[in-house]
XYZ file of C-alpha atoms in Angstrom:
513
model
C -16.354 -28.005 -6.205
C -15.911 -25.079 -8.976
C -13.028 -25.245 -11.506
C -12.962 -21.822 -11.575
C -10.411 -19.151 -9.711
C -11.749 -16.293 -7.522
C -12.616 -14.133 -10.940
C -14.536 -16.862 -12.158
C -12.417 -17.898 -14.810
C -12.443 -21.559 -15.585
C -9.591 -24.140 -15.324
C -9.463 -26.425 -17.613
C -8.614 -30.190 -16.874
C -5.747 -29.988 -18.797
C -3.398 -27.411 -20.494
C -1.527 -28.801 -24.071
C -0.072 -25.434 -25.465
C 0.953 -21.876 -24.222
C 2.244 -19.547 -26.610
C 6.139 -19.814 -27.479
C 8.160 -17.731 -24.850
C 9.921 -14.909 -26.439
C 10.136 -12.096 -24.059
C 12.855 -12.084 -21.748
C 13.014 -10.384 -17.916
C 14.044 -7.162 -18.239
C 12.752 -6.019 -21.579
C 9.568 -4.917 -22.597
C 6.815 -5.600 -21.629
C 8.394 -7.166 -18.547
C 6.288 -10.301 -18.235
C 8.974 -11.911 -16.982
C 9.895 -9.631 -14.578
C 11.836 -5.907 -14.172
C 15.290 -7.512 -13.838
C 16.922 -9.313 -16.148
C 18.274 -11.789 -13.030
C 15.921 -11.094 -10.581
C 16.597 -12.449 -6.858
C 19.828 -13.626 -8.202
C 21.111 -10.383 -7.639
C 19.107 -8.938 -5.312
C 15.827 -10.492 -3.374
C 13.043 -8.662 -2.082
C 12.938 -6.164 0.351
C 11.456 -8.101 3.188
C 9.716 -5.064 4.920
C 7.173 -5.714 8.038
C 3.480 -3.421 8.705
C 4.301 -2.066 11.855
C 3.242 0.603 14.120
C 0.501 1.165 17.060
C 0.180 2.957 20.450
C 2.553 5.780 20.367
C 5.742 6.681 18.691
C 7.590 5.088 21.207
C 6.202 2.176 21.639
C 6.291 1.764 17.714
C 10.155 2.508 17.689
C 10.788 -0.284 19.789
C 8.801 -2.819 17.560
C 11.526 -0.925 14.443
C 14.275 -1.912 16.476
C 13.045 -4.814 16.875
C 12.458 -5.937 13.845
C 15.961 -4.457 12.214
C 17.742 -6.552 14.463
C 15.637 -10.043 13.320
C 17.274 -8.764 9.801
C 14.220 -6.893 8.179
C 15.446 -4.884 5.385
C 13.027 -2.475 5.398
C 10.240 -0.295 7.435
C 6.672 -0.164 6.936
C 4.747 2.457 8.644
C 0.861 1.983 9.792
C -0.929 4.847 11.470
C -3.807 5.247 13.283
C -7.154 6.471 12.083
C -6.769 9.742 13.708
C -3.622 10.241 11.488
C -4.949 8.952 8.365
C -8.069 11.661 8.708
C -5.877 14.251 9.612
C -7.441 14.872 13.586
C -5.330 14.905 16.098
C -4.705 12.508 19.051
C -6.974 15.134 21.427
C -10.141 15.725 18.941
C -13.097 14.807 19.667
C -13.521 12.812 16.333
C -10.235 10.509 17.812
C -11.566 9.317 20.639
C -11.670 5.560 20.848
C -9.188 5.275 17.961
C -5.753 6.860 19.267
C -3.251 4.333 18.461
C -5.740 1.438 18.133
C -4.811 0.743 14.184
C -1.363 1.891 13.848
C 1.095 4.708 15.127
C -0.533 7.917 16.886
C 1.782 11.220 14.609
C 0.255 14.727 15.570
C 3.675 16.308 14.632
C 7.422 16.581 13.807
C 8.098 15.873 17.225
C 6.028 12.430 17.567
C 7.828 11.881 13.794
C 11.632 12.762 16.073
C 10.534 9.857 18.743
C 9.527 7.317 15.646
C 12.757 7.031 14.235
C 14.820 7.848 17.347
C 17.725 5.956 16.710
C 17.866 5.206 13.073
C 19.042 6.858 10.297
C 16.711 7.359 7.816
C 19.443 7.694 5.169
C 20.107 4.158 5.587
C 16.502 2.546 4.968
C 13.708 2.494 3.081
C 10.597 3.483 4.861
C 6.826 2.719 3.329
C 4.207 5.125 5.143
C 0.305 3.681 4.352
C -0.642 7.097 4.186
C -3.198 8.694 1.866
C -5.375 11.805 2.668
C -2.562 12.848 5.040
C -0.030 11.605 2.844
C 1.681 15.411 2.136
C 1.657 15.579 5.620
C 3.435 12.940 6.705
C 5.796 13.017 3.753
C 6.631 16.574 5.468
C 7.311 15.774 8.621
C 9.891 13.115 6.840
C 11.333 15.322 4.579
C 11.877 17.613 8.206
C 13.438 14.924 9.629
C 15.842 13.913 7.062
C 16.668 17.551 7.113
C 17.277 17.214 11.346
C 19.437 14.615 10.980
C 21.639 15.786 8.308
C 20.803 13.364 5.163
C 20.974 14.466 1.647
C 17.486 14.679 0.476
C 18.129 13.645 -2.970
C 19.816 10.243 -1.328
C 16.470 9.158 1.023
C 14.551 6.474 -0.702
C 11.140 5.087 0.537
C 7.528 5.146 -0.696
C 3.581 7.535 0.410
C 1.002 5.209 -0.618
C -0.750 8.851 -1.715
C -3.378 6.755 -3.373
C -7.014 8.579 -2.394
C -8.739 6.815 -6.150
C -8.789 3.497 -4.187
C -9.964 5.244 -0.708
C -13.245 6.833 -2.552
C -14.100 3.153 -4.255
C -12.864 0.957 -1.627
C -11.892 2.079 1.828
C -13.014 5.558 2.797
C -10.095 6.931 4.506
C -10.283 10.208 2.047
C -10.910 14.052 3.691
C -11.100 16.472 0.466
C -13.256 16.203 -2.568
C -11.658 14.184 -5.955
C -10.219 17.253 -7.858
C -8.463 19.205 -4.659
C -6.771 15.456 -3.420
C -5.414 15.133 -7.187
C -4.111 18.735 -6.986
C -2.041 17.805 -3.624
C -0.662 14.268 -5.186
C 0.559 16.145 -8.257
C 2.105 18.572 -6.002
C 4.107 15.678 -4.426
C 4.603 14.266 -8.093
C 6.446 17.717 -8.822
C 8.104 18.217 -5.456
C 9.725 15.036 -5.168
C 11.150 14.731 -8.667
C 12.900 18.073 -7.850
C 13.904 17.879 -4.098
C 13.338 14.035 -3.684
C 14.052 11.908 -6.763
C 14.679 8.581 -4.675
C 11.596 9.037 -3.353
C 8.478 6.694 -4.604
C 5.816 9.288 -4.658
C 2.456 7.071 -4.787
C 1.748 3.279 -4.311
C -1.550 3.267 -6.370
C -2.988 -0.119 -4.230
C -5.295 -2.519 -5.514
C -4.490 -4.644 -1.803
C -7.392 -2.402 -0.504
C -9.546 -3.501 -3.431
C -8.991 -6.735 -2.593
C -9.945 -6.398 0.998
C -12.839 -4.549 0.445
C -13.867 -7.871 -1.522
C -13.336 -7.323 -5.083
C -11.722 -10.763 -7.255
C -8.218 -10.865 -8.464
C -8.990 -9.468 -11.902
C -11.082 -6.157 -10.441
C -8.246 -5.632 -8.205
C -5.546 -5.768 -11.279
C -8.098 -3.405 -13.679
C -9.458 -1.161 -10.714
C -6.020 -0.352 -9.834
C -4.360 -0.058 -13.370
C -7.767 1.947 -14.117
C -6.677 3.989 -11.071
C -2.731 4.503 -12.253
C -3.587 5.345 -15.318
C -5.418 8.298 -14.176
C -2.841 9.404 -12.081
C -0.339 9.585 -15.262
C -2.635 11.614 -17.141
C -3.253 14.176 -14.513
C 0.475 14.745 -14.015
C 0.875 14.801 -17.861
C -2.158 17.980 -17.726
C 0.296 19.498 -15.128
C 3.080 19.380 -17.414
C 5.121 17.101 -16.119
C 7.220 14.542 -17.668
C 6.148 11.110 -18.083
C 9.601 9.674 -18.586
C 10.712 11.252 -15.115
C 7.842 10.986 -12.983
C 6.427 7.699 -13.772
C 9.436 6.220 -12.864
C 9.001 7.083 -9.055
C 5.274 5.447 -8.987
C 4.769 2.173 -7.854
C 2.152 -0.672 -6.891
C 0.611 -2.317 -3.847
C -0.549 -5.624 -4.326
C -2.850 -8.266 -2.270
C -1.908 -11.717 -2.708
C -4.843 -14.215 -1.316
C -4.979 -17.645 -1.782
C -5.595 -18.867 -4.825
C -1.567 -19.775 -5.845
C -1.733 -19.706 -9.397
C -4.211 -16.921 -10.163
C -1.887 -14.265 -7.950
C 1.231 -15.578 -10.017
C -0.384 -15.025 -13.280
C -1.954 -11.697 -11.914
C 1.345 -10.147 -10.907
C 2.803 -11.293 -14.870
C -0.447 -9.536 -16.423
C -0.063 -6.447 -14.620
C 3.593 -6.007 -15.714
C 2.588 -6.268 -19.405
C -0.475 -3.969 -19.229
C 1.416 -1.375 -17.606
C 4.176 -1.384 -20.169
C 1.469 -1.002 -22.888
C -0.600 1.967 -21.089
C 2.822 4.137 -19.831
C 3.921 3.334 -23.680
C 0.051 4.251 -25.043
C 0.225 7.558 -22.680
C 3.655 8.497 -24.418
C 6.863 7.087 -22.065
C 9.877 5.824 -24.118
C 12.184 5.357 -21.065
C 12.194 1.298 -20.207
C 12.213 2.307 -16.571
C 9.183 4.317 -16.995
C 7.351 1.497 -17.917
C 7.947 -0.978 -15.564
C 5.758 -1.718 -13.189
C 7.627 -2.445 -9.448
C 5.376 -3.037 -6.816
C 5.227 -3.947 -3.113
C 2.987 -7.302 -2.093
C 1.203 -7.649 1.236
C -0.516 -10.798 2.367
C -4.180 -11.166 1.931
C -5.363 -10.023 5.599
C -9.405 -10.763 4.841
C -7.920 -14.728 4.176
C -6.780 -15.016 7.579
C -9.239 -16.438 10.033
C -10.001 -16.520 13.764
C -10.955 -20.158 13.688
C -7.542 -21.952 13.982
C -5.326 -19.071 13.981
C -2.286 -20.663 13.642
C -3.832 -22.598 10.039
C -2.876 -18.354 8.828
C 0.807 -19.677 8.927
C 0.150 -21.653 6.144
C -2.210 -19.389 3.736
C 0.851 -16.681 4.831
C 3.021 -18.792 3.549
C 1.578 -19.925 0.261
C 0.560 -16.249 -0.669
C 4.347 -15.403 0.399
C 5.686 -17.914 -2.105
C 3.182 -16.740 -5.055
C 4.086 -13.391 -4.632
C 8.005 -14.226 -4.890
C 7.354 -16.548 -8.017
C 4.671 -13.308 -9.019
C 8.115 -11.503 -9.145
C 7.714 -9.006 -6.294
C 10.568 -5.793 -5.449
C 9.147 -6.388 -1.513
C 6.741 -8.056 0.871
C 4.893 -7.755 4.039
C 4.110 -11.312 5.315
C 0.808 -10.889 7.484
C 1.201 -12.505 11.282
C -1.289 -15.457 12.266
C -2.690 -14.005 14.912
C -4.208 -11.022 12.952
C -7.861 -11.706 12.554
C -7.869 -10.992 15.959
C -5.854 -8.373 16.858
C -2.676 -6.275 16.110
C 0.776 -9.009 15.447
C 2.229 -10.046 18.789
C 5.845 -9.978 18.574
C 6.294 -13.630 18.525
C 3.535 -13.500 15.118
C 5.393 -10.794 13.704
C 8.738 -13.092 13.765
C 6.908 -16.048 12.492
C 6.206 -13.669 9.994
C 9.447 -12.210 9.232
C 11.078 -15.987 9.230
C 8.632 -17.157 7.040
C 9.946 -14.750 4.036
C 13.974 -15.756 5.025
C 13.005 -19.042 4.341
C 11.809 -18.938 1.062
C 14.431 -16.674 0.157
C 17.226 -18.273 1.533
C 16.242 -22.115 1.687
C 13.745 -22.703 -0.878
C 15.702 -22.294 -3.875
C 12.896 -20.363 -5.470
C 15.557 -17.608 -6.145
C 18.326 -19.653 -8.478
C 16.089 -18.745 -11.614
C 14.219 -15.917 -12.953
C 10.448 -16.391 -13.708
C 10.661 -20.115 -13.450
C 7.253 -20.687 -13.996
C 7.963 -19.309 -17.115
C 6.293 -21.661 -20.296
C 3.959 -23.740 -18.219
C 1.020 -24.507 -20.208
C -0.986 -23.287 -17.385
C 0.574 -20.083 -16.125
C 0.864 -18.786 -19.553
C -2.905 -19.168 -20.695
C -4.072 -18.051 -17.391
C -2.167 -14.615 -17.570
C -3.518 -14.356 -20.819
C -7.043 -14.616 -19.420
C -6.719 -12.582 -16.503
C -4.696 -9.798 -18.767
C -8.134 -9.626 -21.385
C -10.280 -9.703 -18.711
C -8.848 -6.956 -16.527
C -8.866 -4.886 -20.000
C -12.463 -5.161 -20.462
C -12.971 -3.275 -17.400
C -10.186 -0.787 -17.995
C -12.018 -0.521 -21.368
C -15.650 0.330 -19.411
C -13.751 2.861 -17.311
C -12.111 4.460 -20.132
C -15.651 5.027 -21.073
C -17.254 6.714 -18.390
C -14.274 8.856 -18.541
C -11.746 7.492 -16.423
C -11.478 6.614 -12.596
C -13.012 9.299 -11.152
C -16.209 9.053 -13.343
C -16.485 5.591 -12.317
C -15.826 6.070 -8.669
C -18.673 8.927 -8.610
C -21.101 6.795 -10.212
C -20.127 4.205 -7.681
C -19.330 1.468 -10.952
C -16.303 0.423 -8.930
C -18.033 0.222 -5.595
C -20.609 -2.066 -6.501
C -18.919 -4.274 -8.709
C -16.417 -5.008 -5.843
C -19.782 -5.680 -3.535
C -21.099 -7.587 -6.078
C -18.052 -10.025 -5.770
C -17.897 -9.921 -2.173
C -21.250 -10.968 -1.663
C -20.751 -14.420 -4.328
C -17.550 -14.663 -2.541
C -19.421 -14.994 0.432
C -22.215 -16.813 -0.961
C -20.198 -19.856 -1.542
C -18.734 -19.567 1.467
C -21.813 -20.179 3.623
C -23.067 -23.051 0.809
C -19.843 -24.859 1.134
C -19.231 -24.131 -2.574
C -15.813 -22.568 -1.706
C -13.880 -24.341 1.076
C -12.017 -22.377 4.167
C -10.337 -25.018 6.026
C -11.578 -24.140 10.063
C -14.274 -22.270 9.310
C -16.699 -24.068 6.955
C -14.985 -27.846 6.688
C -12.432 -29.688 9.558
C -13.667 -27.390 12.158
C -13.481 -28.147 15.798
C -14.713 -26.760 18.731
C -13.859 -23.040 19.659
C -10.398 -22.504 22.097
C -9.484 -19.712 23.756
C -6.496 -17.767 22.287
C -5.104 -15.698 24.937
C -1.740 -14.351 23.362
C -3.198 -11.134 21.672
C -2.198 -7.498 21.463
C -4.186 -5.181 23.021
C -3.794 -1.448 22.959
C -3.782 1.027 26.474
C -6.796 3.153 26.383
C -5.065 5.701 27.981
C -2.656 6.523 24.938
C -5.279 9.305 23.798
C -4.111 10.778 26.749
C -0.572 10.721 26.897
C -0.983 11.924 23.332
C -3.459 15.247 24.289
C -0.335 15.771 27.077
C 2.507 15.446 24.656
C 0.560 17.767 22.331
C -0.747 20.712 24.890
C 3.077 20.622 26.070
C 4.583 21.045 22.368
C 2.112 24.094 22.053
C 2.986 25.515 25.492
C 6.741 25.772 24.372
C 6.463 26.067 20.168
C 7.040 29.604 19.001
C 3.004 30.324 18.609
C 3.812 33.366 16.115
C 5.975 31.334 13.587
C 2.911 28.602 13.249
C 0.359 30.949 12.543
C 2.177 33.004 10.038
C 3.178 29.531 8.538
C -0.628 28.258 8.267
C -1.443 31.796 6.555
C 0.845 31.337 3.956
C -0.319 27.353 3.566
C -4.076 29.219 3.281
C -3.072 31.347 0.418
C -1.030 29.124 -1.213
C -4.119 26.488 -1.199
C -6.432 29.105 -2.316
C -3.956 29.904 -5.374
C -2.111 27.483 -7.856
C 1.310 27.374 -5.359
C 3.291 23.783 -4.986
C 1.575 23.058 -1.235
C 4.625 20.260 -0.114
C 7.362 23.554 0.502
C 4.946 25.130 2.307
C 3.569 22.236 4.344
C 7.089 21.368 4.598
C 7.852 24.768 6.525
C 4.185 24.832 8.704
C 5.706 21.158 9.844
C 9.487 22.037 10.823
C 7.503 25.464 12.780
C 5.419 22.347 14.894
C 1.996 22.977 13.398
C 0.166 19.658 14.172
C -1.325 17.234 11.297
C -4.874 18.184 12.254
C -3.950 21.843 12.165
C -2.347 21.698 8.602
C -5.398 19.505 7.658
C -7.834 22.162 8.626
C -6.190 24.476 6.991
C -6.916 22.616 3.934
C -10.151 21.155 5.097
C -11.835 25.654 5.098
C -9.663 25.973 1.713
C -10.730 22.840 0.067
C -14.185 21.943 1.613
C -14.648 18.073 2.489
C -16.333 15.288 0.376
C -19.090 13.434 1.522
């Protein structure tokens, strides 16, 4: 078997010396961690993915899941949503609700949160192209419900750099999506300041197959043009790099995800200091961890407990603000409810039983934790150093660098997969024959059509007048240099529907192939 981790960096037999610990948690360059006592005084938001069929089947899975003592929501939509067509296009059909949460509008947005207050939790929408969009109907509801807009905390994911190189999900070319996530940068640091405007998300990265250290570089690569665009806008780096914040994978290999999480605290300090920020809390990297869903197999389902587990626990010693613990039963199908406690129980134990908590950054000085987030640091910046090159992310991403380095190591991933090289317990050693797993979730195929009602009825009784005046002025503002979100904002509270605000966009903006 290799000595090496998934990047390919070796382990030595033995470790006799890490450099003397110095830094503290809490100060620069936050190695250690953000906080200077970490889960002593507060642990982890323990937030669960959640969201399919419509909005009201997915409000039932939030109350649900408040009442089993998550902290915090996590919003998945469909594929419809996240391309901005609505439930009755032709383009959705097959896909309504199959992925996530069906939202063609403020009213579908009403029925999602019916019954909680969105002033008193923190919501995470995986939301990119359509990110302005959903952030609008949000913003709409706050409003409805009487909330003070500069109290609502949550995070968009608003990341489209990581959808050209890794997961495709994008609608309008490079240079119009960076125009509409500045927009958001500017909006929200007015009119939203609680408000975590991006999650720039190397967890996609990963799943699309690239190694721990391409996901840590790709993504820093990625943040680090997002900082400099907003500083060409003119905005403040000590105000709105403050509200940006990560989205990690965390797969299997324990220690390299520890050390990985360390590294990308301390490069991120160095580049927000490099690009000009003098504010500690605009340097600090905070991010949100998900589970590494490409780890989790069909064979043996319930052997995902366990990988969910261990990732869990590197993540928490990684020193993660909050966490999504993936449900065994995912390689084949969306969480039952029974997977999605297992889940959910999983992260309560290791916060409340395992006594991981009672000390900041205790792996802290091991010979072996130290030297390996040195290695992983210098090699992530020898990519970071090729992208800086080319020009930045969006060079890279055009010349399809990223993409093919990440297939590169998703085909030797793979390779020593099927040679035995790299073990997967159930799959390529202690396998056993096939059983039949019945308990999965499946998805009505007649929500497409409850959607198309729900929408033809919102357009029978919506004031027809007030939309279209409200997607003229989104045209002109998109064909001039106007902040789009107040706009959007107002074509959203009128009951335009997502794909009709995206098309609006889509004739302004043109679409990237």
């Amino acid at each position: 078997m290799k000595h090496t981790t998934t990047s390919g960096i070796e382990i030595k037999e033995l470790y006799l010396s890490a450099k003397p610990m110095e830094e503290k948690p809490g100060e620069f360059p936050f190695t250690r961690g953000i906080q200077k006592d970490m889960y002593r005084g507060r642990l982890w938001t323990m937030r669960q993915y959640a969201g399919f069929s419509t909005a009201e089947e997915s409000n039932k899975r939030y109350h649900y899941l408040l009442a089993q003592g998550t902290t915090g929501l996590s919003v998945a939509f469909d594929l419809p949503t996240q391309i901005g067509y609505d439930s009755d296009h032709e383009m959705a059909d097959g896909e309504v609700g199959k992925v996530g949460v069906a939202i063609d509008s403020l009213k579908d947005m009403e029925i999602l949160f019916d019954g909680i207050q969105l002033k008193d939790i923190t919501t995470s929408m995986t939301i990119n192209a359509t990110a302005s969009i959903l952030l609008a109907m949000y913003i709409a509801l706050a409003k409805k419900q009487g909330a003070d807009l500069k109290q609502i905390s949550g995070t968009i994911q608003n990341d489209i750099l990581k959808e050209y190189a890794a997961r495709g999900t994008y609608i309008y070319p490079p240079k119009q999506s960076m125009r509409l996530i500045t927009d958001i940068f500017e909006f929200c640091s007015q009119e939203v300041p609680k408000w975590n405007t991006i999650s720039i998300s190397g967890y996609h990265i990963r799943e699309a197959g690239s190694n721990a250290v391409q996901e840590l570089a790709f993504t820093l690569a990625n943040g680090k043009t997002y900082l400099k665009s907003a500083i060409d806008k003119g905005l403040d780096i000590n105000v709105f790099a403050k509200r940006l914040s990560f989205f990690f994978n965390c797969h299997n290999n324990f220690f390299e995800e520890i050390a990985k999480f360390r590294a990308a605290r301390r490069m991120w300090a160095k580049i927000t200091k490099g690009l000009g920020a003098t504010d500690e809390k605009a340097q600090m990297l905070r991010f949100h961890t998900q589970t590494g869903g490409s780890t989790l197999t069909a064979q043996q389902p319930l052997n995902n407990v366990i990988r969910v587990t261990n990732q869990a626990m590197a993540a928490v010693l990684g020193g993660t603000q909050s966490l999504h613990t993936n449900g065994y039963d995912e390689a084949l199908s969306l969480p039952t409810e029974a997977a999605a406690k297992i889940a959910l129980r999983t992260q309560q134990i290791i916060g409340f039983e395992s006594g991981v908590t009672d000390t900041v950054d205790p792996l802290a000085g091991s010979f072996f934790v130290e030297n390996l987030t040195d290695e992983i640091e210098a090699a992530a910046w020898r990519y970071i150093d090729k992208i800086d090159a080319m020009g930045g992310s969006v060079p890279a991403i055009e010349s399809d660098y990223m993409q093919n380095e990440i297939a590169h190591a998703a085909y030797e991933y793979q390779k020593e997969i099927e040679t035995g090289e790299r073990i997967s317990v159930g799959v390529n050693k202690f396998t056993q024959p096939e059983e039949e797993f019945t308990e999965v979730f499946k998805i009505d195929e007649s929500i497409r059509k409850l959607q198309a009602d729900k929408l033809s009825h919102l357009k029978n009784v919506r004031n027809r007048m007030a939309v279209e005046q409200a997607l003229r002025l989104l045209e002109d503002g998109a064909n001039g240099d106007a902040n789009l979100m107040p706009l959007i904002i107002d074509a959203v509270e009128k009951y335009a529907t997502l794909g009709e605000i995206a098309d609006v966009m889509r004739k302004t903006f043109g679409e990237y192939r």
